[in-house]
mmCIF file of C-alpha atoms in Angstrom:
data_model
loop_
_atom_site.group_PDB
_atom_site.id
_atom_site.type_symbol
_atom_site.label_atom_id
_atom_site.label_comp_id
_atom_site.label_asym_id
_atom_site.label_seq_id
_atom_site.Cartn_x
_atom_site.Cartn_y
_atom_site.Cartn_z
ATOM 1 C CA MET T 1 22.238 107.215 -65.539
ATOM 2 C CA ASN T 2 20.621 106.335 -62.206
ATOM 3 C CA LEU T 3 22.822 103.228 -62.145
ATOM 4 C CA LEU T 4 25.654 105.002 -60.358
ATOM 5 C CA GLY T 5 23.391 106.384 -57.690
ATOM 6 C CA LYS T 6 22.110 103.004 -56.631
ATOM 7 C CA ARG T 7 23.471 101.951 -53.284
ATOM 8 C CA TRP T 8 26.667 99.826 -53.472
ATOM 9 C CA ILE T 9 27.124 100.139 -57.258
ATOM 10 C CA GLY T 10 30.050 102.563 -56.939
ATOM 11 C CA LEU T 11 31.720 100.441 -54.236
ATOM 12 C CA ILE T 12 31.229 97.190 -56.183
ATOM 13 C CA VAL T 13 32.712 98.725 -59.344
ATOM 14 C CA THR T 14 35.580 100.126 -57.256
ATOM 15 C CA GLN T 15 36.290 96.615 -55.958
ATOM 16 C CA LEU T 16 36.395 95.268 -59.518
ATOM 17 C CA LEU T 17 38.656 98.080 -60.746
ATOM 18 C CA SER T 18 41.511 96.243 -59.016
ATOM 19 C CA GLY T 19 40.794 93.109 -61.064
ATOM 20 C CA LYS T 20 38.491 90.109 -61.309
ATOM 21 C CA LYS T 21 36.867 88.972 -58.106
ATOM 22 C CA ARG T 22 34.819 86.059 -56.847
ATOM 23 C CA PHE T 23 31.415 86.666 -55.276
ATOM 24 C CA SER T 24 32.755 85.876 -51.821
ATOM 25 C CA ASP T 25 35.708 88.262 -52.305
ATOM 26 C CA ILE T 26 33.299 91.154 -52.848
ATOM 27 C CA GLU T 27 30.835 89.977 -50.213
ATOM 28 C CA ASN T 28 33.605 89.779 -47.588
ATOM 29 C CA SER T 29 34.963 93.235 -48.345
ATOM 30 C CA LEU T 30 31.665 95.138 -48.297
ATOM 31 C CA PRO T 31 28.979 95.229 -45.560
ATOM 32 C CA ILE T 32 26.383 94.135 -48.120
ATOM 33 C CA SER T 33 24.021 91.139 -48.018
ATOM 34 C CA GLY T 34 24.580 88.284 -50.445
ATOM 35 C CA ARG T 35 21.096 88.778 -51.859
ATOM 36 C CA LEU T 36 21.643 92.470 -52.595
ATOM 37 C CA LEU T 37 25.140 91.873 -53.973
ATOM 38 C CA SER T 38 23.770 89.252 -56.339
ATOM 39 C CA GLU T 39 21.018 91.677 -57.438
ATOM 40 C CA ARG T 40 23.492 94.499 -58.086
ATOM 41 C CA LEU T 41 25.871 92.199 -60.006
ATOM 42 C CA LYS T 42 22.966 91.073 -62.192
ATOM 43 C CA GLU T 43 22.067 94.716 -62.909
ATOM 44 C CA LEU T 44 25.700 95.470 -63.760
ATOM 45 C CA GLU T 45 25.805 92.444 -66.049
ATOM 46 C CA GLU T 46 22.576 93.480 -67.828
ATOM 47 C CA LEU T 47 24.069 96.918 -68.417
ATOM 48 C CA GLY T 48 27.235 95.454 -69.906
ATOM 49 C CA VAL T 49 29.410 96.859 -67.137
ATOM 50 C CA VAL T 50 30.363 93.477 -65.614
ATOM 51 C CA ASP T 51 31.165 90.095 -67.148
ATOM 52 C CA ARG T 52 30.464 86.861 -65.263
ATOM 53 C CA LYS T 53 32.816 83.946 -66.049
ATOM 54 C CA VAL T 54 31.847 80.416 -65.012
ATOM 55 C CA PHE T 55 34.618 77.814 -64.784
ATOM 56 C CA PRO T 56 33.275 74.213 -64.965
ATOM 57 C CA GLU T 57 35.290 72.991 -62.014
ATOM 58 C CA VAL T 58 34.076 71.136 -58.905
ATOM 59 C CA PRO T 59 32.959 73.120 -57.078
ATOM 60 C CA VAL T 60 32.111 75.510 -59.924
ATOM 61 C CA ARG T 61 34.217 78.710 -59.924
ATOM 62 C CA ILE T 62 32.570 82.016 -60.881
ATOM 63 C CA GLU T 63 34.497 85.235 -61.428
ATOM 64 C CA TYR T 64 33.267 88.762 -62.006
ATOM 65 C CA LEU T 65 35.239 91.288 -63.979
ATOM 66 C CA LEU T 66 34.675 94.697 -65.536
ATOM 67 C CA THR T 67 34.055 95.056 -69.255
ATOM 68 C CA ASP T 68 35.724 97.941 -71.139
ATOM 69 C CA LYS T 69 32.524 99.888 -70.479
ATOM 70 C CA GLY T 70 32.916 99.119 -66.794
ATOM 71 C CA LYS T 71 36.603 100.009 -66.659
ATOM 72 C CA GLU T 72 35.825 103.460 -68.081
ATOM 73 C CA LEU T 73 33.615 104.117 -65.077
ATOM 74 C CA GLU T 74 36.879 104.674 -63.212
ATOM 75 C CA MET T 75 37.064 108.303 -64.324
ATOM 76 C CA VAL T 76 33.476 108.870 -63.163
ATOM 77 C CA ILE T 77 34.083 107.217 -59.800
ATOM 78 C CA ASN T 78 37.316 109.163 -59.331
ATOM 79 C CA SER T 79 35.584 112.475 -60.067
ATOM 80 C CA ILE T 80 32.778 111.638 -57.601
ATOM 81 C CA ALA T 81 35.335 110.569 -54.986
ATOM 82 C CA ALA T 82 37.363 113.774 -55.497
ATOM 83 C CA TRP T 83 34.237 115.906 -55.128
ATOM 84 C CA ALA T 84 33.003 113.959 -52.104
ATOM 85 C CA THR T 85 36.430 114.172 -50.418
ATOM 86 C CA LYS T 86 36.642 117.916 -50.954
ATOM 87 C CA TRP T 87 33.034 118.723 -50.103
ATOM 88 C CA GLY T 88 31.760 115.688 -48.267
ATOM 89 C CA GLU T 89 30.750 115.244 -44.619
ATOM 90 C CA ALA T 90 34.418 114.751 -43.639
ATOM 91 C CA ALA T 91 35.231 118.137 -45.151
ATOM 92 C CA GLU T 92 32.242 119.704 -43.410
ATOM 93 C CA LYS T 93 33.377 118.401 -40.016
ATOM 94 C CA LYS T 94 36.758 120.075 -40.463
ATOM 95 C CA GLU T 95 35.110 123.482 -40.943
ATOM 96 C CA MET M 1 27.029 109.918 -52.599
ATOM 97 C CA ASN M 2 23.589 108.610 -53.575
ATOM 98 C CA LEU M 3 22.584 112.239 -54.184
ATOM 99 C CA LEU M 4 23.740 112.171 -57.801
ATOM 100 C CA GLY M 5 21.851 109.016 -58.564
ATOM 101 C CA LYS M 6 18.518 110.410 -57.494
ATOM 102 C CA ARG M 7 16.263 111.089 -60.433
ATOM 103 C CA TRP M 8 16.468 114.677 -61.802
ATOM 104 C CA ILE M 9 19.336 115.797 -59.541
ATOM 105 C CA GLY M 10 21.881 115.702 -62.375
ATOM 106 C CA LEU M 11 19.540 117.546 -64.762
ATOM 107 C CA ILE M 12 18.602 120.190 -62.162
ATOM 108 C CA VAL M 13 22.275 120.863 -61.364
ATOM 109 C CA THR M 14 23.005 121.015 -65.117
ATOM 110 C CA GLN M 15 20.286 123.670 -65.477
ATOM 111 C CA LEU M 16 21.861 125.724 -62.682
ATOM 112 C CA LEU M 17 25.383 125.386 -64.110
ATOM 113 C CA SER M 18 24.352 128.013 -66.678
ATOM 114 C CA GLY M 19 23.468 130.458 -63.900
ATOM 115 C CA LYS M 20 20.787 131.320 -61.359
ATOM 116 C CA LYS M 21 17.252 130.272 -62.195
ATOM 117 C CA ARG M 22 13.758 130.802 -60.900
ATOM 118 C CA PHE M 23 11.622 127.819 -59.922
ATOM 119 C CA SER M 24 9.441 128.238 -62.996
ATOM 120 C CA ASP M 25 12.510 128.431 -65.272
ATOM 121 C CA ILE M 26 13.592 124.973 -64.130
ATOM 122 C CA GLU M 27 10.075 123.583 -64.000
ATOM 123 C CA ASN M 28 9.422 124.698 -67.610
ATOM 124 C CA SER M 29 12.634 123.192 -68.946
ATOM 125 C CA LEU M 30 12.327 119.735 -67.369
ATOM 126 C CA PRO M 31 9.422 117.268 -67.533
ATOM 127 C CA ILE M 32 9.303 117.198 -63.730
ATOM 128 C CA SER M 33 6.379 117.911 -61.393
ATOM 129 C CA GLY M 34 6.483 121.058 -59.262
ATOM 130 C CA ARG M 35 6.185 118.932 -56.115
ATOM 131 C CA LEU M 36 9.188 116.757 -57.019
ATOM 132 C CA LEU M 37 11.241 119.747 -58.191
ATOM 133 C CA SER M 38 10.596 121.490 -54.901
ATOM 134 C CA GLU M 39 11.620 118.318 -53.006
ATOM 135 C CA ARG M 40 14.857 117.955 -54.986
ATOM 136 C CA LEU M 41 15.735 121.649 -54.569
ATOM 137 C CA LYS M 42 15.223 121.310 -50.791
ATOM 138 C CA GLU M 43 17.542 118.269 -50.752
ATOM 139 C CA LEU M 44 20.142 120.185 -52.757
ATOM 140 C CA GLU M 45 19.822 123.123 -50.376
ATOM 141 C CA GLU M 46 20.244 120.888 -47.304
ATOM 142 C CA LEU M 47 23.396 119.430 -48.841
ATOM 143 C CA GLY M 48 24.845 122.871 -49.466
ATOM 144 C CA VAL M 49 24.834 122.394 -53.228
ATOM 145 C CA VAL M 50 22.160 125.043 -53.958
ATOM 146 C CA ASP M 51 21.439 128.466 -52.456
ATOM 147 C CA ARG M 52 17.916 129.887 -52.401
ATOM 148 C CA LYS M 53 17.660 133.692 -52.566
ATOM 149 C CA VAL M 54 14.390 135.401 -51.631
ATOM 150 C CA PHE M 55 13.850 138.958 -52.885
ATOM 151 C CA PRO M 56 11.178 140.841 -50.838
ATOM 152 C CA GLU M 57 9.345 142.154 -53.871
ATOM 153 C CA VAL M 58 5.634 141.918 -54.693
ATOM 154 C CA PRO M 59 5.169 139.235 -55.800
ATOM 155 C CA VAL M 60 8.150 137.750 -53.952
ATOM 156 C CA ARG M 61 11.019 136.710 -56.259
ATOM 157 C CA ILE M 62 12.971 133.513 -55.452
ATOM 158 C CA GLU M 63 16.127 132.496 -57.251
ATOM 159 C CA TYR M 64 18.150 129.279 -57.047
ATOM 160 C CA LEU M 65 21.859 129.212 -57.697
ATOM 161 C CA LEU M 66 24.730 126.795 -57.211
ATOM 162 C CA THR M 67 27.136 127.193 -54.296
ATOM 163 C CA ASP M 68 30.866 126.623 -54.900
ATOM 164 C CA LYS M 69 30.254 123.028 -53.806
ATOM 165 C CA GLY M 70 27.509 122.815 -56.415
ATOM 166 C CA LYS M 71 29.579 124.375 -59.183
ATOM 167 C CA GLU M 72 32.288 121.768 -58.658
ATOM 168 C CA LEU M 73 29.750 119.054 -59.497
ATOM 169 C CA GLU M 74 30.293 120.150 -63.096
ATOM 170 C CA MET M 75 33.343 117.890 -63.469
ATOM 171 C CA VAL M 76 31.365 114.951 -62.078
ATOM 172 C CA ILE M 77 28.402 115.591 -64.363
ATOM 173 C CA ASN M 78 30.688 116.015 -67.374
ATOM 174 C CA SER M 79 32.455 112.711 -66.654
ATOM 175 C CA ILE M 80 29.113 110.918 -66.285
ATOM 176 C CA ALA M 81 27.836 112.543 -69.497
ATOM 177 C CA ALA M 82 31.027 111.568 -71.377
ATOM 178 C CA TRP M 83 30.747 107.956 -70.173
ATOM 179 C CA ALA M 84 27.018 107.787 -70.935
ATOM 180 C CA THR M 85 27.526 109.265 -74.420
ATOM 181 C CA LYS M 86 30.273 106.793 -75.244
ATOM 182 C CA TRP M 87 28.655 103.736 -73.695
ATOM 183 C CA GLY M 88 25.028 104.664 -73.269
ATOM 184 C CA GLU M 89 21.946 103.322 -75.062
ATOM 185 C CA ALA M 90 22.595 105.591 -78.058
ATOM 186 C CA ALA M 91 26.044 104.037 -78.451
ATOM 187 C CA GLU M 92 24.592 100.539 -78.123
ATOM 188 C CA LYS M 93 22.093 101.190 -80.929
ATOM 189 C CA LYS M 94 24.925 102.134 -83.268
ATOM 190 C CA GLU M 95 26.711 98.773 -82.723
#
C-alpha cells in the first residue's frame, strides 16, 4: 500500500478523477518532470489503476484514464484530503 | 501527505488505534527493527500524530499513544484497507 505515499501519485490520480487526460495535460497542470510523470504513470498502469489508450493517428494520440480500481481510490484520496485539511500545516498555522 | 506512504507508518498507527502501547509491545507485534520503529515513532511525534509519555519509574516506563490528530487517521486507514482488500493482490489472485 506504499503506492499512495509515493510523491505525485495522489495528485496524478486526482487529475484523472475528472476524466481521461493526455500526458501533456497532466504534465502542464503539475510541477512534475516529464520523466517522473512517465515513471509514475507506468507504475499506476502496472498496478491496474490506470489504463493507457493509444490512438493510431498522426501524430499518435495517447490518453490516460482510471480503471474501476483507480476510480475507487477517490474515497481514499478524499479521506486523506479531509484529514490533511483538518490537521495539516494550514490548520496548524491557524492555531 | 507522504507520511502515510512511508513503510510501517500505517501499521504502527493501526497498532496504536487499539490504545496506548509500549515500545516493546509494538516492536514485538511488527516485523520491524527497533531502530526503524524508533525513527518512525519520532516522525509521528514530530507531526503531532503520536504522544510519548515518560513515567519516572525504575526502570523508566515510556508509553506511546495517538493524539486526536492521530486518532482521526483511523478513517484514512480504514478507507485504504477497504480499497486494498477489494482491489489488492489477494483480490487479484481470486480473479
